[in-house]
Coordinates of C-alpha atoms and ligand atoms in Angstrom, one line a residue:
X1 CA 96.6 -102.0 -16.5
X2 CA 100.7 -101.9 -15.4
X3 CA 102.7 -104.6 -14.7
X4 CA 102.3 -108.3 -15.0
X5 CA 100.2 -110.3 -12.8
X6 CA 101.5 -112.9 -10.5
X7 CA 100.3 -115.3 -8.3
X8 CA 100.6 -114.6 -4.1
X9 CA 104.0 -116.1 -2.9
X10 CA 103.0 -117.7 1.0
X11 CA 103.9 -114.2 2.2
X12 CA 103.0 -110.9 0.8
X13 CA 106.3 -108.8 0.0
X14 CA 106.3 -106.6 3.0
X15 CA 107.7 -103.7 4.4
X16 CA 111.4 -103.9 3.7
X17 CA 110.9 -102.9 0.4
X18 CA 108.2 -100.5 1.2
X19 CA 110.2 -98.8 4.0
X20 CA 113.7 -98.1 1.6
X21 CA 112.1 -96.6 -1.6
X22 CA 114.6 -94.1 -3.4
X23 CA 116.6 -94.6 -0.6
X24 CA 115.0 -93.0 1.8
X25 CA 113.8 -94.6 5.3
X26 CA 110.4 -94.5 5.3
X27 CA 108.9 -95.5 8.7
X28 CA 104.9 -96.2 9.4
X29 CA 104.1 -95.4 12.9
X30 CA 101.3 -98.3 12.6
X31 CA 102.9 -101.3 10.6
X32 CA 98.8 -102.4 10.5
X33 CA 98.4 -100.0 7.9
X34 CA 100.2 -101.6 5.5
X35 CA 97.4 -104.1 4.3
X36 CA 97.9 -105.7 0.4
X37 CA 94.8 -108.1 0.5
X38 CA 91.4 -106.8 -0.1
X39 CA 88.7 -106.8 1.8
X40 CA 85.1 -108.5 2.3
X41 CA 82.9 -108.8 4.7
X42 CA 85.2 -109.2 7.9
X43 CA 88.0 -110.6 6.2
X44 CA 91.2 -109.3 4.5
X45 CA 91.1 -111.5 1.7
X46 CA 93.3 -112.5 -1.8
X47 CA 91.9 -113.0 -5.4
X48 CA 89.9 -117.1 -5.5
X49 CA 92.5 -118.0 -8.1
X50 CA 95.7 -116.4 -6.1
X51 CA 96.2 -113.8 -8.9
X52 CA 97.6 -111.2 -7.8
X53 CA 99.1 -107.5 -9.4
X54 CA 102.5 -105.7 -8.6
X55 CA 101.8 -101.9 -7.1
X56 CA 105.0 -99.3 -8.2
X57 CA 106.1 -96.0 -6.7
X58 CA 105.7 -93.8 -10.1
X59 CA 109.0 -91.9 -8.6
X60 CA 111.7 -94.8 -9.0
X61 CA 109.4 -98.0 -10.6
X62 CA 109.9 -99.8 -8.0
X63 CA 107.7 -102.8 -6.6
X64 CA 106.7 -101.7 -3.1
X65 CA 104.1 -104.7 -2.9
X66 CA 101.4 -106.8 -4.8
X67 CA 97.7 -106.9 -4.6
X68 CA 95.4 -109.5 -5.0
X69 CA 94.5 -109.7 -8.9
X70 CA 90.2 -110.2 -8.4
X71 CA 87.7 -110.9 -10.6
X72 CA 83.8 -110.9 -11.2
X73 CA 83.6 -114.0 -8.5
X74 CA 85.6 -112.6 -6.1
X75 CA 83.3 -108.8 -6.6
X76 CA 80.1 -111.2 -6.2
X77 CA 81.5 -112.1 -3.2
X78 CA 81.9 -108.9 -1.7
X79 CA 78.6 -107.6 -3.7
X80 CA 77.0 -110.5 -1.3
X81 CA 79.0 -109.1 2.0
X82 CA 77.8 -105.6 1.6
X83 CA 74.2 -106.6 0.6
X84 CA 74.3 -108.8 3.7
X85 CA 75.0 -105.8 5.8
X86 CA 72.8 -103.9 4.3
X87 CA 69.9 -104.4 6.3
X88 CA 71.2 -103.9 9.8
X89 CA 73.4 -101.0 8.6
X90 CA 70.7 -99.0 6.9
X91 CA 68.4 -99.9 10.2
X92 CA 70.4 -98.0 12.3
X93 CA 69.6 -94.2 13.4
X94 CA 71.6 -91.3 12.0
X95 CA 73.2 -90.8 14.7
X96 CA 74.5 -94.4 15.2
X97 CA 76.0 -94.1 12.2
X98 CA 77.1 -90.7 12.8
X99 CA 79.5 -91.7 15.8
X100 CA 80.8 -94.3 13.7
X101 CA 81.4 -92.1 11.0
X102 CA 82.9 -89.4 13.2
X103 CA 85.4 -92.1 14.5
X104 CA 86.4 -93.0 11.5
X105 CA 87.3 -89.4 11.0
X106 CA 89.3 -89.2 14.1
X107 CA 91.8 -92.0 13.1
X108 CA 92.0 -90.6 9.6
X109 CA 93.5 -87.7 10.9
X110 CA 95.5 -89.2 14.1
X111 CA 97.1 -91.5 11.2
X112 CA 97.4 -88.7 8.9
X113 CA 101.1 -89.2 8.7
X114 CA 101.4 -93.0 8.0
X115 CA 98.1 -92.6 5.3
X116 CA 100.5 -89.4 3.9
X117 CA 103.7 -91.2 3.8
X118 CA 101.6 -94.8 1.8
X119 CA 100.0 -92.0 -0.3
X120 CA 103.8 -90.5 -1.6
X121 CA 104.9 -94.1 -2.4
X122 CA 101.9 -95.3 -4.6
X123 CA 101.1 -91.9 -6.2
X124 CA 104.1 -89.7 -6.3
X125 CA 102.3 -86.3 -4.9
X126 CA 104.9 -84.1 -2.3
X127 CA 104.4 -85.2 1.4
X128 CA 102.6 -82.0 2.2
X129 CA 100.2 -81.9 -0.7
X130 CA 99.5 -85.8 0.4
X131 CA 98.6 -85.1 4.1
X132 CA 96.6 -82.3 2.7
X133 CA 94.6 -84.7 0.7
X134 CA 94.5 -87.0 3.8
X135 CA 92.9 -83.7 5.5
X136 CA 90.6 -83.0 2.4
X137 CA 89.4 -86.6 2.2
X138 CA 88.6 -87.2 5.9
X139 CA 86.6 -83.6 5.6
X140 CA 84.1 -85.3 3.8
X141 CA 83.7 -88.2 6.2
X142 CA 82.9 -85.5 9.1
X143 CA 81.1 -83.6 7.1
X144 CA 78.4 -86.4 5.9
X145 CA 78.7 -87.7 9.6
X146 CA 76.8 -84.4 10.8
X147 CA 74.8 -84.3 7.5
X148 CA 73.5 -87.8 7.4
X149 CA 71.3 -86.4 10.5
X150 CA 69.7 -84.2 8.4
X151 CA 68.2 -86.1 5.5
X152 CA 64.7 -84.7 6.4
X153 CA 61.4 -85.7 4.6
X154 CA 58.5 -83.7 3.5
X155 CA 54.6 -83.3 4.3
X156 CA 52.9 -81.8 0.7
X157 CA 50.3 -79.7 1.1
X158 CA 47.3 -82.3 0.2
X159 CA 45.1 -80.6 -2.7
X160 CA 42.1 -83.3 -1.3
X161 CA 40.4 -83.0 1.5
X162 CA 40.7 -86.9 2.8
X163 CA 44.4 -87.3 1.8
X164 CA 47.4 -86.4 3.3
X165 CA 50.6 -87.0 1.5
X166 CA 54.0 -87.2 2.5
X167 CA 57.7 -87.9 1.7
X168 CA 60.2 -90.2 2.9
X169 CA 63.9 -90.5 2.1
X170 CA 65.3 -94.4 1.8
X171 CA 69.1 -95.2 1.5
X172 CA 69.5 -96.5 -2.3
X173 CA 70.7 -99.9 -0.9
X174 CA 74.4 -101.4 -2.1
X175 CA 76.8 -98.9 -3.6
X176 CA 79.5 -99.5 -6.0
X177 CA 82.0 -97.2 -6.3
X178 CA 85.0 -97.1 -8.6
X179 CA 87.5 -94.3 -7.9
X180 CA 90.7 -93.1 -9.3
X181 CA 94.7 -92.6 -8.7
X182 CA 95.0 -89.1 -8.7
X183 CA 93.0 -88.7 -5.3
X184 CA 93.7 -92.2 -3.7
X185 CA 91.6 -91.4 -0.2
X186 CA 89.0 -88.3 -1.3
X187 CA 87.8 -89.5 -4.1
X188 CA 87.1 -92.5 -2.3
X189 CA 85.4 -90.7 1.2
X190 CA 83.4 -88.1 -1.1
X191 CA 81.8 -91.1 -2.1
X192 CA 81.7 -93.3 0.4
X193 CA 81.2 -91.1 3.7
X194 CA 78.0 -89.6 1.9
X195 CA 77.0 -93.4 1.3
X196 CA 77.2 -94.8 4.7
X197 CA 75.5 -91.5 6.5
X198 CA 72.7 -92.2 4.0
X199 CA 72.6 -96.2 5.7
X200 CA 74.3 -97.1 2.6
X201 CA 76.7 -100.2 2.0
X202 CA 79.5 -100.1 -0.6
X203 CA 81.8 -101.9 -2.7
X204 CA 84.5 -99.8 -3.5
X205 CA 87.0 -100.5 -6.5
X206 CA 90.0 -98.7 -6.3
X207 CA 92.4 -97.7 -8.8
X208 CA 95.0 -100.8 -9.5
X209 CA 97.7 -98.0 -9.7
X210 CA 96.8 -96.7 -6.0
X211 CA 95.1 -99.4 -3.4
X212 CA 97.2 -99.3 0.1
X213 CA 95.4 -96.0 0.8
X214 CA 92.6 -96.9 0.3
X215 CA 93.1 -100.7 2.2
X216 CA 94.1 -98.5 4.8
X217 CA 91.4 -96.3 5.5
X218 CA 89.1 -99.5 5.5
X219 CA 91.4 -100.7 8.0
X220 CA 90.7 -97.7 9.8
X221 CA 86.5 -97.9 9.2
X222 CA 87.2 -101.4 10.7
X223 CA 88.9 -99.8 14.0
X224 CA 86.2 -96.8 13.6
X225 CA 83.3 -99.6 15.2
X226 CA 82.1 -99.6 11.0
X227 CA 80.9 -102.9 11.1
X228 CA 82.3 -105.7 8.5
X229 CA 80.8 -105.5 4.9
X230 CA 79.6 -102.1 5.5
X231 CA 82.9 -100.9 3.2
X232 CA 84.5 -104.2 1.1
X233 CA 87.0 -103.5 -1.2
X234 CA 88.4 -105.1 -4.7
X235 CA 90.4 -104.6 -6.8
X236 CA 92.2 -106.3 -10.2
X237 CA 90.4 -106.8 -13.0
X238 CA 88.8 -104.0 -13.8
X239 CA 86.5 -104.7 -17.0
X240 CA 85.3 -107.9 -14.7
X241 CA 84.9 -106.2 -11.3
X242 CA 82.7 -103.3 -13.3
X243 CA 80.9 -106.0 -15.3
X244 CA 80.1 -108.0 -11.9
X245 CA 78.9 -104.5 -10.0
X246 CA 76.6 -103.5 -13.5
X247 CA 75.0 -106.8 -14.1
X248 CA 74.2 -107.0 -10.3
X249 CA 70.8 -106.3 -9.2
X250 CA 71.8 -106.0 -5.5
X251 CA 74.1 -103.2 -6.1
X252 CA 71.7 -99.9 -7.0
X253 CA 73.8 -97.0 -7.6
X254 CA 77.3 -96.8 -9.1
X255 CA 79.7 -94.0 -8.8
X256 CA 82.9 -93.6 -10.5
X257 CA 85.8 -90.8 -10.6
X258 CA 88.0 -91.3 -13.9
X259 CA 87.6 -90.4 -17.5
X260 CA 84.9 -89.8 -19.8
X261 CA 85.3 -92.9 -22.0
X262 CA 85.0 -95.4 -19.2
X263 CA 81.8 -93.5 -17.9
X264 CA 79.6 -93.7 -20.7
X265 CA 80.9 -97.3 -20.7
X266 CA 79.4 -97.6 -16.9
X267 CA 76.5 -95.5 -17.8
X268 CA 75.4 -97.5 -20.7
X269 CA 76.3 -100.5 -18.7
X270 CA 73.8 -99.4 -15.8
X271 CA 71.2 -99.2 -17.9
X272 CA 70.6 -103.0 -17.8
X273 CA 70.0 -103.3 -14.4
X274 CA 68.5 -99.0 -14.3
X275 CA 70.7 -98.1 -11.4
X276 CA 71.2 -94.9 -10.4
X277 CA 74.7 -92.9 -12.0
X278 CA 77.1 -90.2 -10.7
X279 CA 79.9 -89.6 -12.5
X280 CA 82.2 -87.0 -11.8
X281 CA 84.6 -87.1 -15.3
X282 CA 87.5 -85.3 -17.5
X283 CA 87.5 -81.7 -17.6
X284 CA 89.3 -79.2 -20.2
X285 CA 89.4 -76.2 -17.6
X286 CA 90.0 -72.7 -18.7
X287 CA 91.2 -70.2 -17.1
X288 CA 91.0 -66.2 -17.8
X289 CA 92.8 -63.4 -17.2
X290 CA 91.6 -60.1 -17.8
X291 CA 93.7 -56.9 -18.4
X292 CA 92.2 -55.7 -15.1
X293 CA 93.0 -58.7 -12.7
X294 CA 95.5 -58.1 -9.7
X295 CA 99.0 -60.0 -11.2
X296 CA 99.8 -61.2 -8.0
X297 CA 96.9 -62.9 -7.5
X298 CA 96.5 -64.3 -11.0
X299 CA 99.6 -65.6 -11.0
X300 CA 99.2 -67.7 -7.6
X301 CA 95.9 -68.8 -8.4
X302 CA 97.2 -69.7 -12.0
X303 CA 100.0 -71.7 -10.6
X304 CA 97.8 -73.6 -7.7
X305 CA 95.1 -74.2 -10.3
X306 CA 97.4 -75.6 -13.1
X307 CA 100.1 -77.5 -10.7
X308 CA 98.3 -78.8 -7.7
X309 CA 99.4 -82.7 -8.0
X310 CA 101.6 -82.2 -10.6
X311 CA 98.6 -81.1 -13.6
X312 CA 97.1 -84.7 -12.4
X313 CA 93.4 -83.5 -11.7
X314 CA 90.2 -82.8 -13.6
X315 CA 89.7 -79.5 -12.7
X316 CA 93.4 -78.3 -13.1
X317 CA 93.6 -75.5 -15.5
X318 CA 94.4 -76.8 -19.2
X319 CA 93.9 -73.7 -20.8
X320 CA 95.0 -70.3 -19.9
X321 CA 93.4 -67.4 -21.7
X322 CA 95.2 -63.7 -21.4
X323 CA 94.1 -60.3 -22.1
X324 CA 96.4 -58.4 -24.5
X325 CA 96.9 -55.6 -22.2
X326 CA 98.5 -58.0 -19.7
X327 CA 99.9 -61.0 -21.8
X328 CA 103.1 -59.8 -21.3
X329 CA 103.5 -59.2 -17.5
X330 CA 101.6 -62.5 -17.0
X331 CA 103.5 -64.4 -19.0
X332 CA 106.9 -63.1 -17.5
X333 CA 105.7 -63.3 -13.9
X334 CA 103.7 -66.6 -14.2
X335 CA 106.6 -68.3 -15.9
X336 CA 108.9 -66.8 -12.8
X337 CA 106.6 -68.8 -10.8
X338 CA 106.7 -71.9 -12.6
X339 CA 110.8 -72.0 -12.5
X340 CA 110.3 -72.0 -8.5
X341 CA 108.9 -75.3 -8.3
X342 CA 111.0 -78.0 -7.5
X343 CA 110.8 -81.5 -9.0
X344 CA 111.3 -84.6 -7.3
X345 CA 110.6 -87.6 -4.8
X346 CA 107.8 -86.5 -3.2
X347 CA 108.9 -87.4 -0.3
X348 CA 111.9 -85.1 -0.2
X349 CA 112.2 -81.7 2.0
X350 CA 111.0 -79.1 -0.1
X351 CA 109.4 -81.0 -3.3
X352 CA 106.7 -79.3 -4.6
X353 CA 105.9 -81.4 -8.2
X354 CA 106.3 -85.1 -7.7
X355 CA 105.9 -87.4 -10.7
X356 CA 103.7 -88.8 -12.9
X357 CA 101.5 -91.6 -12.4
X358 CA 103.5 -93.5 -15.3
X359 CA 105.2 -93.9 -18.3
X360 CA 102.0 -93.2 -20.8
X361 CA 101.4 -90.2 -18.7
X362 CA 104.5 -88.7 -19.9
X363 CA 104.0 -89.9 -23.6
X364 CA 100.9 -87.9 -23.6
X365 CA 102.5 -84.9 -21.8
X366 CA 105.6 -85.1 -24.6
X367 CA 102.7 -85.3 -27.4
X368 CA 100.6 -82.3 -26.4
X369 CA 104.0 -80.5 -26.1
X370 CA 105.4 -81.4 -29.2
X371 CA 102.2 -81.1 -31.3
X372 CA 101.9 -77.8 -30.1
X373 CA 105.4 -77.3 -30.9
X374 CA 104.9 -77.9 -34.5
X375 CA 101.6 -75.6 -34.1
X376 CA 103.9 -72.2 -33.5
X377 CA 103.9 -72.1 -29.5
X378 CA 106.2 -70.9 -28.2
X379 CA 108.5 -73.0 -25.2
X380 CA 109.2 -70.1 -22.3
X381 CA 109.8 -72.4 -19.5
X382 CA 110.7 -76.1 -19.4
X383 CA 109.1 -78.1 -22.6
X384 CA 111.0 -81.3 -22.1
X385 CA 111.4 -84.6 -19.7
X386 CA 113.4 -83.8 -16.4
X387 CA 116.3 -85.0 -16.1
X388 CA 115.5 -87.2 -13.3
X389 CA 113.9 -89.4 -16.2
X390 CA 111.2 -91.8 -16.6
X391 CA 108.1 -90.3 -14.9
X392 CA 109.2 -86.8 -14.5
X393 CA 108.6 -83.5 -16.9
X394 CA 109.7 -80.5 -16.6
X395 CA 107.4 -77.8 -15.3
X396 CA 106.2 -75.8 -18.6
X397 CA 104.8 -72.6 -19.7
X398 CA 103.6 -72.7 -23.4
X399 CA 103.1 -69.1 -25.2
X400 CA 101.4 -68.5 -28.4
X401 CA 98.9 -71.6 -28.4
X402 CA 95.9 -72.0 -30.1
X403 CA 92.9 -73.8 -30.3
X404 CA 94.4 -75.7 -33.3
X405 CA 96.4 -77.5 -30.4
X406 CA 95.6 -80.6 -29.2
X407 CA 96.4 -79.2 -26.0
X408 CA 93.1 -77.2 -26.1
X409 CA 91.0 -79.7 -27.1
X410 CA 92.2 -82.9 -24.7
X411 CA 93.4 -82.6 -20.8
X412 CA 96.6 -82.8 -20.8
X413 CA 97.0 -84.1 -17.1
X414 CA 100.5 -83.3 -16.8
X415 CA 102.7 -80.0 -15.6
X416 CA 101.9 -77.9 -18.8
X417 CA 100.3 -74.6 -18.9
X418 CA 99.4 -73.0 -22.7
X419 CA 99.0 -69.4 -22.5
X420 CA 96.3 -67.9 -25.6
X421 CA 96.0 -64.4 -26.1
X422 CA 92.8 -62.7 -26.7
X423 CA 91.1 -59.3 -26.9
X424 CA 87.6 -59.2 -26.1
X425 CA 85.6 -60.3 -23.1
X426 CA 83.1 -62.4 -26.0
X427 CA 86.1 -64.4 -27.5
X428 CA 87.7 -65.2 -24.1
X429 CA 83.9 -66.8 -22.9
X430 CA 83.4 -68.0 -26.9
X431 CA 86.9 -70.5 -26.2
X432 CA 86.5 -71.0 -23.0
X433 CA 82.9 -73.1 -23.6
X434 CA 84.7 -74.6 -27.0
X435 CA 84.6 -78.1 -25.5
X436 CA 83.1 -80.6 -25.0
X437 CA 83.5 -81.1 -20.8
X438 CA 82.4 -78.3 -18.5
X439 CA 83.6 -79.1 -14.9
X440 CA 85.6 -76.1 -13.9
X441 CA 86.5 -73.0 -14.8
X442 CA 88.1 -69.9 -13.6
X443 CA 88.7 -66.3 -14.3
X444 CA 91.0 -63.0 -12.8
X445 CA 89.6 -59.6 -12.8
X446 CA 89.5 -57.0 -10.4
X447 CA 86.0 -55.8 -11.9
X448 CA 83.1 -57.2 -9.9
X449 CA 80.2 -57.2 -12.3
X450 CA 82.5 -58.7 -15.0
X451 CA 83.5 -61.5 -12.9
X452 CA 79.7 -62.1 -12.3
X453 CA 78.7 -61.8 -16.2
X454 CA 81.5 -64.6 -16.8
X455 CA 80.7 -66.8 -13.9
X456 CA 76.7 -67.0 -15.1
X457 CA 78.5 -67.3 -19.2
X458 CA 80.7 -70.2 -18.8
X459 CA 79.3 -73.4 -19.5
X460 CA 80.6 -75.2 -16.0
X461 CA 79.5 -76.8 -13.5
X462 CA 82.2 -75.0 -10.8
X463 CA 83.7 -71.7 -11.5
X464 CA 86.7 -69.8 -9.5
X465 CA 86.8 -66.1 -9.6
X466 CA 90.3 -64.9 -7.9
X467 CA 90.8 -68.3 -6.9
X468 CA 92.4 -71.6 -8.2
X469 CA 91.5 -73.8 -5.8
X470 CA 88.2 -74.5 -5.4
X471 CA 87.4 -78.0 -3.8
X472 CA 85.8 -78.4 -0.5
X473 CA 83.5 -80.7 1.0
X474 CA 81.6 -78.2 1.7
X475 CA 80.3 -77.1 -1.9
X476 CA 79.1 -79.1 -4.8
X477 CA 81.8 -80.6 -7.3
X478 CA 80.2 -81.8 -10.5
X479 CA 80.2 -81.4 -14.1
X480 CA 78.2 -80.5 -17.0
X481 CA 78.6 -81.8 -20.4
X482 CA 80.6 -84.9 -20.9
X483 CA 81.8 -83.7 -17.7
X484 CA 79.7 -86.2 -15.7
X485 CA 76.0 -86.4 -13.6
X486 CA 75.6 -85.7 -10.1
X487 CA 77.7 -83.8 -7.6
X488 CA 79.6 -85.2 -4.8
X489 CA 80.0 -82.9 -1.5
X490 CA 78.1 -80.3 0.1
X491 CA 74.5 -80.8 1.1
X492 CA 73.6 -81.9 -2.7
X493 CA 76.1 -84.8 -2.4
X494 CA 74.1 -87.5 0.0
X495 CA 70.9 -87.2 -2.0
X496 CA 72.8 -89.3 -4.6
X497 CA 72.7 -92.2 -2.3
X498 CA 69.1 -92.2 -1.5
X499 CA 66.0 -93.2 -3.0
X500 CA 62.7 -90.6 -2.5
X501 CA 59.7 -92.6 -1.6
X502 CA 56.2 -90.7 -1.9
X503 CA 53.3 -91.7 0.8
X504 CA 49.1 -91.0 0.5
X505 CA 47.3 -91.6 3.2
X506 CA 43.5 -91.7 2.2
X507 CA 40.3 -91.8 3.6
X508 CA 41.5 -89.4 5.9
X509 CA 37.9 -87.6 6.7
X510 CA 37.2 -89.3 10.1
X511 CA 36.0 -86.5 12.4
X512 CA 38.1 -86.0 15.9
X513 CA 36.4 -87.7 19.0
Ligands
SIN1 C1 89.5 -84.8 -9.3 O1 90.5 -84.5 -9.9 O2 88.7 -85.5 -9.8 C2 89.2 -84.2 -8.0 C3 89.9 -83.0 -7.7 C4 89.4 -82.3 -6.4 O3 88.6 -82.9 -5.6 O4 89.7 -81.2 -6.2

């Protein structure tokens, strides 16, 4: 947890500090965005005991408001709101909720500016790549609007004369879902768009580091005709807030973005209560590229795989396998590619690598660096904090690194690429599976069948060929390994919210009259 908690002064610190960070005028079209209480049931609410917790902009460190601090009473409380809605919610048809759903869509995207500009300011990421995620993240709410009409049963063939059987779909009842910084409004609707199309009602804990985005969107559910407890929000403590959502047995499903050690900590945690788990969870992506791959394209899928966010996502390359026949030219070109970026405020013209998160995000950056470093890599571009200090770090190509690195064995989440030479299609598969995560992976090469062979050989749950981005709500995002359960998105994602209840109707042999 950052910062130091505090208890609410009268009024919340508002705008003026919000609307001059770095020195730049930042102006919301809709002031009523800009909520820093949380939220249950129909009211916008602060911690019982009036703690509350300061929220930074990772680009300068400075306070741009404070968030009610909240605990396992004030999570009951919301628990209580959303299971209190519950009934009505999950009563309604599909495509009730559907309108509502596709409404709240709508005003994501008319307020994609204002969501955008919150996002730069609590998370760091460039202006563009925010309203992209603004984009990304209301995709999923209009794609589970339309899907949530299609969660169909099943009639079984009946092996006995006088039965018939049959299968019904339920929604799993309260949700609680605990997302992370790096994604402050799609990590959020990928789970909680599926959720309510399934007649769903959700607690949602956002990241301490990240919560106006995500108070605004339930703003905007409000204004979308979402009725009040359907979506609550919390957040402060977070061992409490997870404790109150585990030991619940109202809330049946949790669902959590973040790393792998807190996961196993909710998944052994859910087993007291048996609720239902997705967790979507670190990564160690690798990314190959053979002798025959088109440069071009492996470098630009190279650099959107490994810098999208600044290195800040779980299926951003960490490892970069290349081809002896083309280690050279890739290296040269890709490094070319690197030096283009330009570090800054994300909300500056032209910015393409904002900052990171914080402080112990850089410390980890600097140690992967410098243990590999000490290993023999090789430094070709960057290898050092920016000189715009505290968060930032300069964009860096690593050559020479091996899988004695620490870099190859931990995410690195931060703007480093280490580039690993290899020879033979076997010992570029044989390191890419050498971990112990398996959410993404991708690979460069020209050759058809070989890009085939390698997809069905890596051990991971989501596989680019030619491509380094990857994510839509469209297809299933997921891990294997200690890369997490489940899969969020596509048509796969809803049927994590719902419960599948079997029917036998007997003494069916009545003749017709
Ligand atoms: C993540 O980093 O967990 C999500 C990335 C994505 O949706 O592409």
């Amino acid at each position: 947890m950052r910062g130091v908690c505090g208890v609410r002064a009268k009024a919340p610190w508002l705008l003026p500090s919000l609307l001059r960070q770095m020195g730049t005028m930042v102006q919301l079209k809709d002031m009523g965005l800009f909520k820093s209480q949380g939220l249950i049931g129909d009211k916008w609410t602060d911690a019982e005991d009036g703690r509350t917790l300061p929220v930074n902009n990772p680009a300068t460190g400075e306070i741009l408001t404070s968030v009610p601090f909240m605990s396992g009473q004030d999570t009951k409380r919301a628990i209580a709101a959303a299971s209190h809605a519950f009934p009505s919610w999950s009563m309604r048809t599909a495509s009730d909720r559907s309108k509502l759903l596709r409404n709240w869509f709508n005003l994501l995207i008319e307020n994609k500016d204002d969501l955008a500009k919150l996002m730069v300011l609590e998370q760091g990421k460039p202006l563009a790549e925010a309203a992209g995620e603004i984009v990304y993240g209301a995709s999923f709410v209009e794609f589970y609007a339309e899907e949530g009409k299609r969660i169909y049963g099943d009639i079984i063939p009946s092996p006995f004369a006088e039965k018939r059987m049959l299968v019904m779909k339920h929604p799993i009842g309260v949700v609680g879902a605990v997302t992370p910084w790096n994604f402050p409004l799609a990590m959020i609707t990928r789970k909680v768009a599926p959720a309510l199309a399934a007649g769903c009602t959700v607690v949602v804990k956002p990241s301490e580091l990240t919560p106006l985005t995500a108070l605004a969107a339930a703003e905007l559910a409000l204004q979308a005709g979402i009725p009040p407890g359907v979506v609550n929000i919390v957040m402060g403590d977070a061992v409490q807030i997870g404790n109150a959502l585990l030991d619940s047995t109202e809330v049946r499903k949790i669902t959590f973005t973040g790393s792998t050690a807190v996961g196993k900590v909710l998944m052994t945690g859910a087993g007291k209560t048996v609720k239902k788990v997705s967790l979507e969870l670190g990564g160690n992506a690798p990314c190959i590229i053979f002798d025959d791959a088109d440069l071009d394209i492996a470098v630009k899928g190279a650099l959107a795989g490994k810098y999208r966010n600044t290195g800040q996502t779980c299926v951003c390359i960490n490892r970069i396998f290349v081809q002896d026949g083309i280690y050279d030219k890739f290296a040269e070109a890709f490094s070319k590619a690197v030096s283009e970026l330009r570090v800054g405020n994300g909300l500056e013209q032209g910015i393409t690598q904002g900052p990171l998160i914080n402080e112990a995000a850089l410390d980890k950056v600097e140690r992967h660096v410098q243990d590999a470093v000490s290993k023999g890599a090789k430094v070709l571009l960057g290898g050092k904090r920016h000189s715009l200090g505290r968060t930032f770090y300069e964009p860096t190509v690593l050559g020479n690194a091996t899988d004695q690195m620490l870099i190859f064995k931990e995410e690195v989440f931060g703007p480093v690429a280490p580039l690993v030479r290899f020879t033979t299609d076997e010992e570029a598969i044989k390191m890419a599976n050498d971990s112990e995560f398996g959410l993404a992976a991708y690979a460069f090469t020209e050759n058809i069948a070989r890009g085939w062979r390698v997809a069905e050989s890596l051990e991971y749950g989501m596989v680019g060929i030619n491509e380094g981005l990857i994510s839509t709500e469209v297809a299933p995002f997921g891990g294997t390994k200690q890369s997490g359960l489940g899969r969020e998105g596509s048509k796969y994602g809803i049927d994590e919210y719902l419960e599948v209840k079997y029917v036998c109707l007997g003494n069916m042999k009545q003749p017709v009259t």
